[in-house]
Structure formats: structure tokens, C-alpha cells
Amino acid sequence: MDNVLSVIPLGGVEEIGLNMTVMEYGDDMIVIDAGLMFPEEDMPGIDFVIPDFTYVLENREKVRGIVLTHGHEDHTGALPFLLKELSVPVYATPLTIGLVREKLREHNLEHVELNSVMPREVVTLGVFEVEFIRVTHSIVDGVGFGIKTPAGLIVHTGDFKLDPTPVDGQLMDFHKFSEYGEKGTTLLMSDSTNAEKGGFTFSEKEVRRSFEDIFSDAKGRIIIATFASNIHRIQQVIDVAAMFGRKVILSGKSIVSNAQIALDLGYLRIPQNIWLKLEDLKNLRDEEVVIITTGSQGEPMSVLSRIATDEHKTIHIKEGDVVILSAKMIPGNEQSIGRIINHLFRRGANVIYEKVSEIHVSGHASKEELKLMLNLVKPKYFMPIHGEYRHKVYHSRLAEKTGIPKSNIFFLENGEVLEIAGEGANKSGKVTSGRIYVDGKGVGDVEDMVLRDRRRLAHDGIVLIIIGIEKLTGTIVSGPDIVSRGFVFEDASQDIINDVKELVSESMSELSSEIISDKSLIQAKIRSVLKKYLRNTMDRKPMIMPIIFEV
Ligand SMILES: [Zn+2]
Ligand SMILES: [Zn+2]
């Protein structure tokens, strides 16, 4: 429609993750962020979820560009899938571009036009003039946007907190946000993640004090797990390591690659001779070692998980090691994180985690900071984003307290359209939206989970592996029995079935007692062994379901 601005969140307003918003005016459209969400526990076999962006593809000739707030996966993870279908330029700050470039390379999308934009620069995309405004967050180089549209000014905060002492010294640009307040902003879209929390979120620098305490007490090696994208945290560990005369070893593909990108772009400062390779571990005394790795969420295939169950080639936990989980326990992951903590304690490590020490601070603004943002920008209309329903409720209460009438606060569902024109703003219908389940990187794999399962069943069938184990010892007491449907005729292919049985028994006998005590780890192991075998020998991908019962 003419003379109407449509603001359409395609994801991120019903969950934390999947962040993606479309703005449309006449023949022009821009996309803000294109993020993923990691699967919940009831989505077996799914690697991650991305928003359904059909609406963007239907309007492909209008899309002038994609702007990104920062490099977190919940804002950039869907980008490769979108860019495979649509060739448009991408605009973001230098570190975000660095991280995205690496991601696109993995998907063979080197040809995409990537533009580095500095805070306070303005990018013109059709009728939209997008100004980048620096914010502080748990990743460096985050921005929000001030967007000039024919229907008024829009401010999108991105993910933010007000960190008065950021690790890199780059303060949030309060001045710009208040400038938008002075000019008169029509709509504010703001981060609701921590709207339930009172007060202020601690500065990232607070973590440093906890690190210093832990480092001064530690006699042995220190192993720290955090998010690979948390460059500030990695910087603080490196600084404290240098202070205590320790060397730093980074372990894990994503963390090494992110650190290298940040180092190349000047976002990470590493003193001479501090960063060593894993091979150097054997030449160091325990009290000289800090290992930084990933796996803080208990991910079964991560370095930390392998260390915890003694499956790692080089790093073996021993008495005196200190392991720090320097990240938030994301709800839903508590059980797997708890298991890893138990495994580590059992091997003699001292484990320090969120519940017992201040080794993590959030990257998102709490109540007082959110109110300050509302007061700076003084918007006519307000849309809470980046949160589940309850976060948005808390955020909207804050907005009411700062004087925004309830009728000017808009709760949108994914795909709902907010229309803004001269006379006012109102909700107006819904475009195609939803979630797409992704298993692996292939484009062909991107489809609804049910469809994908059905298709896989139809093509390659299903293989059930049924094993009874003795609860305490983990010895197999019955099976493995193999039941398959639509995969091979069981009597015609007895050889394959026998091979599968043998393979399962063999890999079970190699498992450590800790893995045996954990059904999900056994299942993951069997699945990966069989997947590989069936692909190599038969080029088939049946659904593999290990069923393990204890007697
Ligand atoms: Zn973020
Ligand atoms: Zn986010």
C-alpha cells in the first residue's frame, strides 16, 4: 500500500531467537537480522530452526538490503539460507561482517556483497535511511538502528545493555538515542530479554574480578568454557591469564576461527607469546595453562563434553584442574550441563558455574536500563521484541510507567503486520510466517520437520536398534535387536543386519562407564556410528532410532 509503512516481525517476538524483521514502504523493503534458534528438547534430529521468510521471497524485487545488528547466531544464523534464495547486499559493522563472511564461506556463498558500516554512518536503502548506533552487548560491535522512513523515525535497539565500563572502552551511544528522542520517534522496538529482572545488568568488567579470584587460588590447569562469539569474555580471560603468567590455548573450531577473525580486525588484543597451540600443552606446567573452549551448554559433541567423559585426545582431567562454565545456563539445557558438571567433579576437577560464582553477566538490559532507553527515545508507539510473551508483558508495563498509553503499545505475533501512516498505527493482518526445521546445511534439508521425517521414512525407511543394558555395569543383557521397516528386506539382507548388530555391540563395548550411564550419549553414539556406516556402504539415510532400556 502507498504512504503506509509496514513493520513485520517474521521471528523473535514469540521466542528468544529467530530474530528477523521486515520493513516495507511502497516498492522498498529492508530486512533487519535473519537469525536462527537452537532446537528445544522435543525436536529430535533437528540441528536448528529458522524463520519462514516466504514473504521476503515473494517480494524479492523490493528488497534493497539486509542490515544486521550484531554477530550472534540468533540474528545471523538464517542468513545463508536467505542469501541462497535471494541475492541482496548485507550491511553490518566490521566484526559482524567478519563472522558472517566465515559463515557464508561454509555455505559456498562467497559472491554475496558484504558492506562494513561504522556506527553513526547512514546507509540509504530505497526510501529508508538507516543510521547505525553503537550499543553494548555480550559481543563486540553491536548496533541498534535509527531508521528514517516517510512515515516517521523508527528506532530498533538490537540486543543491548548499558555497560558503563565495557571491556573495549566503546560506550553505548546514548547521545544518538536521545537525539532520536529530540527529533520525535514514531516507533521504538526494544530488546525484552531481561525485562523481568529488576535493577541494572552488571558490567562485563565484573566478571574479571571473579576470574582474578579464581586464578589466584588455582594450583593446576584452568579450563574455561564460554560462547565462541563472546570476544569480550575471551579478552578478559587472556588479560587475567597474562596477569598470572599463564599461557592460553584455544580449543574448538568455532572459538579458534572467531578469535582469529577478531584478532585480524583488531577486536582482540593478545600479548606476545601468550596464545599457544594444543600441541604445546605437553611442554607446559599445569600452573601455566589456561584452556578456553566451548560446550558451556552441555552440547554432546562439544570439546568440553568430550573432556568431561574422557573422550578427548589430548586433554584429560585430573586432580587440581579448575573448570569454569562462564555462560548462562540456557533453560532446557540444565540437565545436560548438570551431567557434564558431575562428570568433571568425578574426575577430580573443581567446577565453577553460574550458581556458585559470578562468572557470567548477561548481555541484555534489565528494568532500569530498559526504562532509560524508553525515556531517551520517547517514542509515540512501542513494540517489545526479542522475547517470549511474558518478557513482552513486563517490558510493556515499563513502557506504560514511562508514560506510553497502553493503546500505543503493540504486541505482535510472528508474521503480524503493524501499519504506520500519518493518522496512526494499527495492526493489519498477517503474512506467511512460521518455523523451518534444518537438519545439516543442505538446502534440500530445509523443510518442515514432519515432511522431512515422512520423506526420509518413505525413501530410506527406519531402523530401530533395541538394546537392554544392566543398569549398574552397562553390560548388554539383551540385543542389539534390529527392527527395520522400509529399509531392507530383513531376510534378504541378513548380512547387513548382522553387520549393524556387530557394529553396535562393538561401539557399545568401547564406551566408557560414564557414557553408559547416560542414555542420550549412548543414543548419540550409536546414531553417529550407524549413520556413517549406512551412508558409506549403501548410500542410504534411514531414520535411526536407538531404544535403550535398563534392567
Ligand atoms: Zn545478542
Ligand atoms: Zn539476540
PDB file of N, CA and C in Angstrom, residues 392-459:
ATOM      1  N   LYS A 392       7.550  -9.721  27.064  1.00  0.00           N
ATOM      2  CA  LYS A 392       6.932  -8.560  26.423  1.00  0.00           C
ATOM      3  C   LYS A 392       5.934  -7.890  27.365  1.00  0.00           C
ATOM      4  N   VAL A 393       5.265  -8.707  28.199  1.00  0.00           N
ATOM      5  CA  VAL A 393       4.326  -8.134  29.174  1.00  0.00           C
ATOM      6  C   VAL A 393       5.084  -7.245  30.152  1.00  0.00           C
ATOM      7  N   TYR A 394       6.179  -7.774  30.704  1.00  0.00           N
ATOM      8  CA  TYR A 394       6.976  -6.979  31.647  1.00  0.00           C
ATOM      9  C   TYR A 394       7.496  -5.692  30.997  1.00  0.00           C
ATOM     10  N   HIS A 395       7.956  -5.850  29.745  1.00  0.00           N
ATOM     11  CA  HIS A 395       8.517  -4.690  29.060  1.00  0.00           C
ATOM     12  C   HIS A 395       7.438  -3.631  28.809  1.00  0.00           C
ATOM     13  N   SER A 396       6.246  -4.082  28.456  1.00  0.00           N
ATOM     14  CA  SER A 396       5.184  -3.117  28.155  1.00  0.00           C
ATOM     15  C   SER A 396       4.740  -2.394  29.432  1.00  0.00           C
ATOM     16  N   ARG A 397       4.824  -3.097  30.584  1.00  0.00           N
ATOM     17  CA  ARG A 397       4.497  -2.413  31.851  1.00  0.00           C
ATOM     18  C   ARG A 397       5.469  -1.274  32.105  1.00  0.00           C
ATOM     19  N   LEU A 398       6.744  -1.536  31.792  1.00  0.00           N
ATOM     20  CA  LEU A 398       7.739  -0.472  31.964  1.00  0.00           C
ATOM     21  C   LEU A 398       7.421   0.697  31.042  1.00  0.00           C
ATOM     22  N   ALA A 399       7.028   0.362  29.819  1.00  0.00           N
ATOM     23  CA  ALA A 399       6.716   1.411  28.849  1.00  0.00           C
ATOM     24  C   ALA A 399       5.546   2.265  29.350  1.00  0.00           C
ATOM     25  N   GLU A 400       4.541   1.593  29.941  1.00  0.00           N
ATOM     26  CA  GLU A 400       3.394   2.354  30.479  1.00  0.00           C
ATOM     27  C   GLU A 400       3.849   3.282  31.584  1.00  0.00           C
ATOM     28  N   LYS A 401       4.762   2.768  32.431  1.00  0.00           N
ATOM     29  CA  LYS A 401       5.273   3.606  33.528  1.00  0.00           C
ATOM     30  C   LYS A 401       5.957   4.860  33.013  1.00  0.00           C
ATOM     31  N   THR A 402       6.614   4.744  31.841  1.00  0.00           N
ATOM     32  CA  THR A 402       7.290   5.936  31.319  1.00  0.00           C
ATOM     33  C   THR A 402       6.322   6.834  30.547  1.00  0.00           C
ATOM     34  N   GLY A 403       5.030   6.484  30.556  1.00  0.00           N
ATOM     35  CA  GLY A 403       4.033   7.404  30.008  1.00  0.00           C
ATOM     36  C   GLY A 403       3.478   7.049  28.643  1.00  0.00           C
ATOM     37  N   ILE A 404       3.815   5.869  28.122  1.00  0.00           N
ATOM     38  CA  ILE A 404       3.247   5.496  26.827  1.00  0.00           C
ATOM     39  C   ILE A 404       1.880   4.845  27.081  1.00  0.00           C
ATOM     40  N   PRO A 405       0.813   5.400  26.494  1.00  0.00           N
ATOM     41  CA  PRO A 405      -0.514   4.806  26.742  1.00  0.00           C
ATOM     42  C   PRO A 405      -0.589   3.373  26.220  1.00  0.00           C
ATOM     43  N   LYS A 406      -1.346   2.554  26.920  1.00  0.00           N
ATOM     44  CA  LYS A 406      -1.473   1.146  26.578  1.00  0.00           C
ATOM     45  C   LYS A 406      -1.886   0.955  25.116  1.00  0.00           C
ATOM     46  N   SER A 407      -2.749   1.863  24.645  1.00  0.00           N
ATOM     47  CA  SER A 407      -3.234   1.729  23.267  1.00  0.00           C
ATOM     48  C   SER A 407      -2.128   1.970  22.230  1.00  0.00           C
ATOM     49  N   ASN A 408      -1.002   2.526  22.660  1.00  0.00           N
ATOM     50  CA  ASN A 408       0.106   2.760  21.734  1.00  0.00           C
ATOM     51  C   ASN A 408       1.193   1.691  21.823  1.00  0.00           C
ATOM     52  N   ILE A 409       0.902   0.644  22.594  1.00  0.00           N
ATOM     53  CA  ILE A 409       1.872  -0.445  22.726  1.00  0.00           C
ATOM     54  C   ILE A 409       1.370  -1.637  21.915  1.00  0.00           C
ATOM     55  N   PHE A 410       2.207  -2.150  21.042  1.00  0.00           N
ATOM     56  CA  PHE A 410       1.766  -3.209  20.141  1.00  0.00           C
ATOM     57  C   PHE A 410       2.492  -4.520  20.402  1.00  0.00           C
ATOM     58  N   PHE A 411       1.694  -5.527  20.727  1.00  0.00           N
ATOM     59  CA  PHE A 411       2.193  -6.899  20.858  1.00  0.00           C
ATOM     60  C   PHE A 411       1.960  -7.577  19.520  1.00  0.00           C
ATOM     61  N   LEU A 412       3.010  -7.946  18.837  1.00  0.00           N
ATOM     62  CA  LEU A 412       2.796  -8.638  17.567  1.00  0.00           C
ATOM     63  C   LEU A 412       3.191 -10.097  17.661  1.00  0.00           C
ATOM     64  N   GLU A 413       2.519 -10.924  16.895  1.00  0.00           N
ATOM     65  CA  GLU A 413       2.963 -12.299  16.703  1.00  0.00           C
ATOM     66  C   GLU A 413       3.844 -12.311  15.473  1.00  0.00           C
ATOM     67  N   ASN A 414       4.620 -13.392  15.323  1.00  0.00           N
ATOM     68  CA  ASN A 414       5.440 -13.508  14.125  1.00  0.00           C
ATOM     69  C   ASN A 414       4.541 -13.458  12.898  1.00  0.00           C
ATOM     70  N   GLY A 415       4.873 -12.601  11.956  1.00  0.00           N
ATOM     71  CA  GLY A 415       4.099 -12.507  10.716  1.00  0.00           C
ATOM     72  C   GLY A 415       3.028 -11.440  10.750  1.00  0.00           C
ATOM     73  N   GLU A 416       2.701 -10.933  11.935  1.00  0.00           N
ATOM     74  CA  GLU A 416       1.673  -9.879  12.002  1.00  0.00           C
ATOM     75  C   GLU A 416       2.244  -8.557  11.483  1.00  0.00           C
ATOM     76  N   VAL A 417       1.358  -7.753  10.921  1.00  0.00           N
ATOM     77  CA  VAL A 417       1.781  -6.508  10.287  1.00  0.00           C
ATOM     78  C   VAL A 417       1.348  -5.317  11.130  1.00  0.00           C
ATOM     79  N   LEU A 418       2.285  -4.438  11.432  1.00  0.00           N
ATOM     80  CA  LEU A 418       1.933  -3.161  12.055  1.00  0.00           C
ATOM     81  C   LEU A 418       2.024  -2.095  10.983  1.00  0.00           C
ATOM     82  N   GLU A 419       0.910  -1.442  10.702  1.00  0.00           N
ATOM     83  CA  GLU A 419       0.904  -0.384   9.686  1.00  0.00           C
ATOM     84  C   GLU A 419       0.971   0.972  10.360  1.00  0.00           C
ATOM     85  N   ILE A 420       1.896   1.792   9.856  1.00  0.00           N
ATOM     86  CA  ILE A 420       2.027   3.144  10.394  1.00  0.00           C
ATOM     87  C   ILE A 420       1.832   4.134   9.252  1.00  0.00           C
ATOM     88  N   ALA A 421       0.887   5.035   9.431  1.00  0.00           N
ATOM     89  CA  ALA A 421       0.656   6.081   8.424  1.00  0.00           C
ATOM     90  C   ALA A 421       0.447   7.381   9.184  1.00  0.00           C
ATOM     91  N   GLY A 422       0.247   8.452   8.458  1.00  0.00           N
ATOM     92  CA  GLY A 422       0.082   9.755   9.080  1.00  0.00           C
ATOM     93  C   GLY A 422      -0.874   9.746  10.263  1.00  0.00           C
ATOM     94  N   GLU A 423      -2.011   9.087  10.099  1.00  0.00           N
ATOM     95  CA  GLU A 423      -3.066   9.152  11.123  1.00  0.00           C
ATOM     96  C   GLU A 423      -2.742   8.341  12.363  1.00  0.00           C
ATOM     97  N   GLY A 424      -1.973   7.313  12.204  1.00  0.00           N
ATOM     98  CA  GLY A 424      -1.727   6.492  13.384  1.00  0.00           C
ATOM     99  C   GLY A 424      -1.151   5.140  13.027  1.00  0.00           C
ATOM    100  N   ALA A 425      -1.225   4.244  13.985  1.00  0.00           N
ATOM    101  CA  ALA A 425      -0.665   2.908  13.786  1.00  0.00           C
ATOM    102  C   ALA A 425      -1.707   1.875  14.172  1.00  0.00           C
ATOM    103  N   ASN A 426      -1.768   0.822  13.408  1.00  0.00           N
ATOM    104  CA  ASN A 426      -2.646  -0.271  13.807  1.00  0.00           C
ATOM    105  C   ASN A 426      -2.209  -1.595  13.186  1.00  0.00           C
ATOM    106  N   LYS A 427      -2.629  -2.660  13.845  1.00  0.00           N
ATOM    107  CA  LYS A 427      -2.312  -3.988  13.328  1.00  0.00           C
ATOM    108  C   LYS A 427      -3.173  -4.249  12.110  1.00  0.00           C
ATOM    109  N   SER A 428      -2.586  -4.914  11.116  1.00  0.00           N
ATOM    110  CA  SER A 428      -3.336  -5.134   9.895  1.00  0.00           C
ATOM    111  C   SER A 428      -2.939  -6.455   9.260  1.00  0.00           C
ATOM    112  N   GLY A 429      -3.613  -7.500   9.666  1.00  0.00           N
ATOM    113  CA  GLY A 429      -3.420  -8.791   9.015  1.00  0.00           C
ATOM    114  C   GLY A 429      -2.102  -9.472   9.321  1.00  0.00           C
ATOM    115  N   LYS A 430      -1.838 -10.508   8.545  1.00  0.00           N
ATOM    116  CA  LYS A 430      -0.696 -11.368   8.827  1.00  0.00           C
ATOM    117  C   LYS A 430      -0.151 -11.904   7.514  1.00  0.00           C
ATOM    118  N   VAL A 431       1.189 -11.979   7.414  1.00  0.00           N
ATOM    119  CA  VAL A 431       1.779 -12.572   6.214  1.00  0.00           C
ATOM    120  C   VAL A 431       2.239 -13.998   6.550  1.00  0.00           C
ATOM    121  N   THR A 432       2.641 -14.747   5.532  1.00  0.00           N
ATOM    122  CA  THR A 432       3.134 -16.109   5.755  1.00  0.00           C
ATOM    123  C   THR A 432       4.278 -16.082   6.753  1.00  0.00           C
ATOM    124  N   SER A 433       4.205 -16.928   7.756  1.00  0.00           N
ATOM    125  CA  SER A 433       5.297 -16.989   8.729  1.00  0.00           C
ATOM    126  C   SER A 433       5.291 -18.365   9.363  1.00  0.00           C
ATOM    127  N   GLY A 434       6.309 -18.652  10.134  1.00  0.00           N
ATOM    128  CA  GLY A 434       6.386 -19.949  10.779  1.00  0.00           C
ATOM    129  C   GLY A 434       7.831 -20.324  11.013  1.00  0.00           C
ATOM    130  N   ARG A 435       8.032 -21.601  11.331  1.00  0.00           N
ATOM    131  CA  ARG A 435       9.380 -22.070  11.597  1.00  0.00           C
ATOM    132  C   ARG A 435       9.768 -23.138  10.594  1.00  0.00           C
ATOM    133  N   ILE A 436      11.024 -23.081  10.178  1.00  0.00           N
ATOM    134  CA  ILE A 436      11.535 -24.102   9.266  1.00  0.00           C
ATOM    135  C   ILE A 436      12.620 -24.869   9.999  1.00  0.00           C
ATOM    136  N   TYR A 437      12.539 -26.181   9.938  1.00  0.00           N
ATOM    137  CA  TYR A 437      13.470 -27.023  10.676  1.00  0.00           C
ATOM    138  C   TYR A 437      14.624 -27.439   9.786  1.00  0.00           C
ATOM    139  N   VAL A 438      15.836 -27.234  10.286  1.00  0.00           N
ATOM    140  CA  VAL A 438      17.016 -27.506   9.472  1.00  0.00           C
ATOM    141  C   VAL A 438      17.818 -28.641  10.081  1.00  0.00           C
ATOM    142  N   ASP A 439      18.156 -29.591   9.243  1.00  0.00           N
ATOM    143  CA  ASP A 439      18.990 -30.708   9.674  1.00  0.00           C
ATOM    144  C   ASP A 439      20.209 -30.687   8.775  1.00  0.00           C
ATOM    145  N   GLY A 440      21.343 -30.243   9.259  1.00  0.00           N
ATOM    146  CA  GLY A 440      22.527 -30.130   8.425  1.00  0.00           C
ATOM    147  C   GLY A 440      22.493 -28.836   7.630  1.00  0.00           C
ATOM    148  N   LYS A 441      23.356 -28.729   6.640  1.00  0.00           N
ATOM    149  CA  LYS A 441      23.497 -27.474   5.926  1.00  0.00           C
ATOM    150  C   LYS A 441      22.781 -27.448   4.579  1.00  0.00           C
ATOM    151  N   GLY A 442      22.386 -28.636   4.073  1.00  0.00           N
ATOM    152  CA  GLY A 442      21.879 -28.721   2.715  1.00  0.00           C
ATOM    153  C   GLY A 442      20.574 -27.981   2.540  1.00  0.00           C
ATOM    154  N   VAL A 443      20.423 -27.344   1.399  1.00  0.00           N
ATOM    155  CA  VAL A 443      19.195 -26.622   1.093  1.00  0.00           C
ATOM    156  C   VAL A 443      18.015 -27.591   1.074  1.00  0.00           C
ATOM    157  N   GLY A 444      18.239 -28.785   0.499  1.00  0.00           N
ATOM    158  CA  GLY A 444      17.186 -29.790   0.395  1.00  0.00           C
ATOM    159  C   GLY A 444      16.679 -30.244   1.753  1.00  0.00           C
ATOM    160  N   ASP A 445      17.502 -30.018   2.779  1.00  0.00           N
ATOM    161  CA  ASP A 445      17.105 -30.451   4.107  1.00  0.00           C
ATOM    162  C   ASP A 445      16.184 -29.460   4.790  1.00  0.00           C
ATOM    163  N   VAL A 446      16.027 -28.280   4.169  1.00  0.00           N
ATOM    164  CA  VAL A 446      15.229 -27.248   4.817  1.00  0.00           C
ATOM    165  C   VAL A 446      13.763 -27.452   4.499  1.00  0.00           C
ATOM    166  N   GLU A 447      13.073 -28.092   5.368  1.00  0.00           N
ATOM    167  CA  GLU A 447      11.643 -28.230   5.178  1.00  0.00           C
ATOM    168  C   GLU A 447      11.016 -28.542   6.516  1.00  0.00           C
ATOM    169  N   ASP A 448       9.742 -28.536   6.530  1.00  0.00           N
ATOM    170  CA  ASP A 448       9.057 -28.829   7.762  1.00  0.00           C
ATOM    171  C   ASP A 448       9.486 -30.184   8.309  1.00  0.00           C
ATOM    172  N   MET A 449       9.645 -30.252   9.624  1.00  0.00           N
ATOM    173  CA  MET A 449      10.178 -31.450  10.247  1.00  0.00           C
ATOM    174  C   MET A 449       9.365 -32.697   9.914  1.00  0.00           C
ATOM    175  N   VAL A 450       8.057 -32.558   9.975  1.00  0.00           N
ATOM    176  CA  VAL A 450       7.205 -33.706   9.733  1.00  0.00           C
ATOM    177  C   VAL A 450       7.377 -34.207   8.297  1.00  0.00           C
ATOM    178  N   LEU A 451       7.359 -33.249   7.388  1.00  0.00           N
ATOM    179  CA  LEU A 451       7.552 -33.595   5.979  1.00  0.00           C
ATOM    180  C   LEU A 451       8.865 -34.316   5.767  1.00  0.00           C
ATOM    181  N   ARG A 452       9.903 -33.766   6.411  1.00  0.00           N
ATOM    182  CA  ARG A 452      11.224 -34.331   6.235  1.00  0.00           C
ATOM    183  C   ARG A 452      11.277 -35.768   6.774  1.00  0.00           C
ATOM    184  N   ASP A 453      10.681 -35.951   7.939  1.00  0.00           N
ATOM    185  CA  ASP A 453      10.652 -37.292   8.511  1.00  0.00           C
ATOM    186  C   ASP A 453       9.905 -38.256   7.603  1.00  0.00           C
ATOM    187  N   ARG A 454       8.747 -37.777   7.113  1.00  0.00           N
ATOM    188  CA  ARG A 454       7.954 -38.643   6.237  1.00  0.00           C
ATOM    189  C   ARG A 454       8.739 -38.999   4.988  1.00  0.00           C
ATOM    190  N   ARG A 455       9.379 -37.999   4.441  1.00  0.00           N
ATOM    191  CA  ARG A 455      10.136 -38.231   3.221  1.00  0.00           C
ATOM    192  C   ARG A 455      11.269 -39.221   3.460  1.00  0.00           C
ATOM    193  N   ARG A 456      11.930 -39.040   4.600  1.00  0.00           N
ATOM    194  CA  ARG A 456      13.032 -39.932   4.910  1.00  0.00           C
ATOM    195  C   ARG A 456      12.530 -41.361   5.126  1.00  0.00           C
ATOM    196  N   LEU A 457      11.399 -41.461   5.794  1.00  0.00           N
ATOM    197  CA  LEU A 457      10.814 -42.780   6.007  1.00  0.00           C
ATOM    198  C   LEU A 457      10.445 -43.406   4.670  1.00  0.00           C
ATOM    199  N   ALA A 458       9.861 -42.588   3.791  1.00  0.00           N
ATOM    200  CA  ALA A 458       9.414 -43.107   2.500  1.00  0.00           C
ATOM    201  C   ALA A 458      10.603 -43.542   1.644  1.00  0.00           C
ATOM    202  N   HIS A 459      11.659 -42.754   1.660  1.00  0.00           N
ATOM    203  CA  HIS A 459      12.825 -43.074   0.836  1.00  0.00           C
ATOM    204  C   HIS A 459      13.681 -44.170   1.418  1.00  0.00           C
TER     205      HIS A 459
END
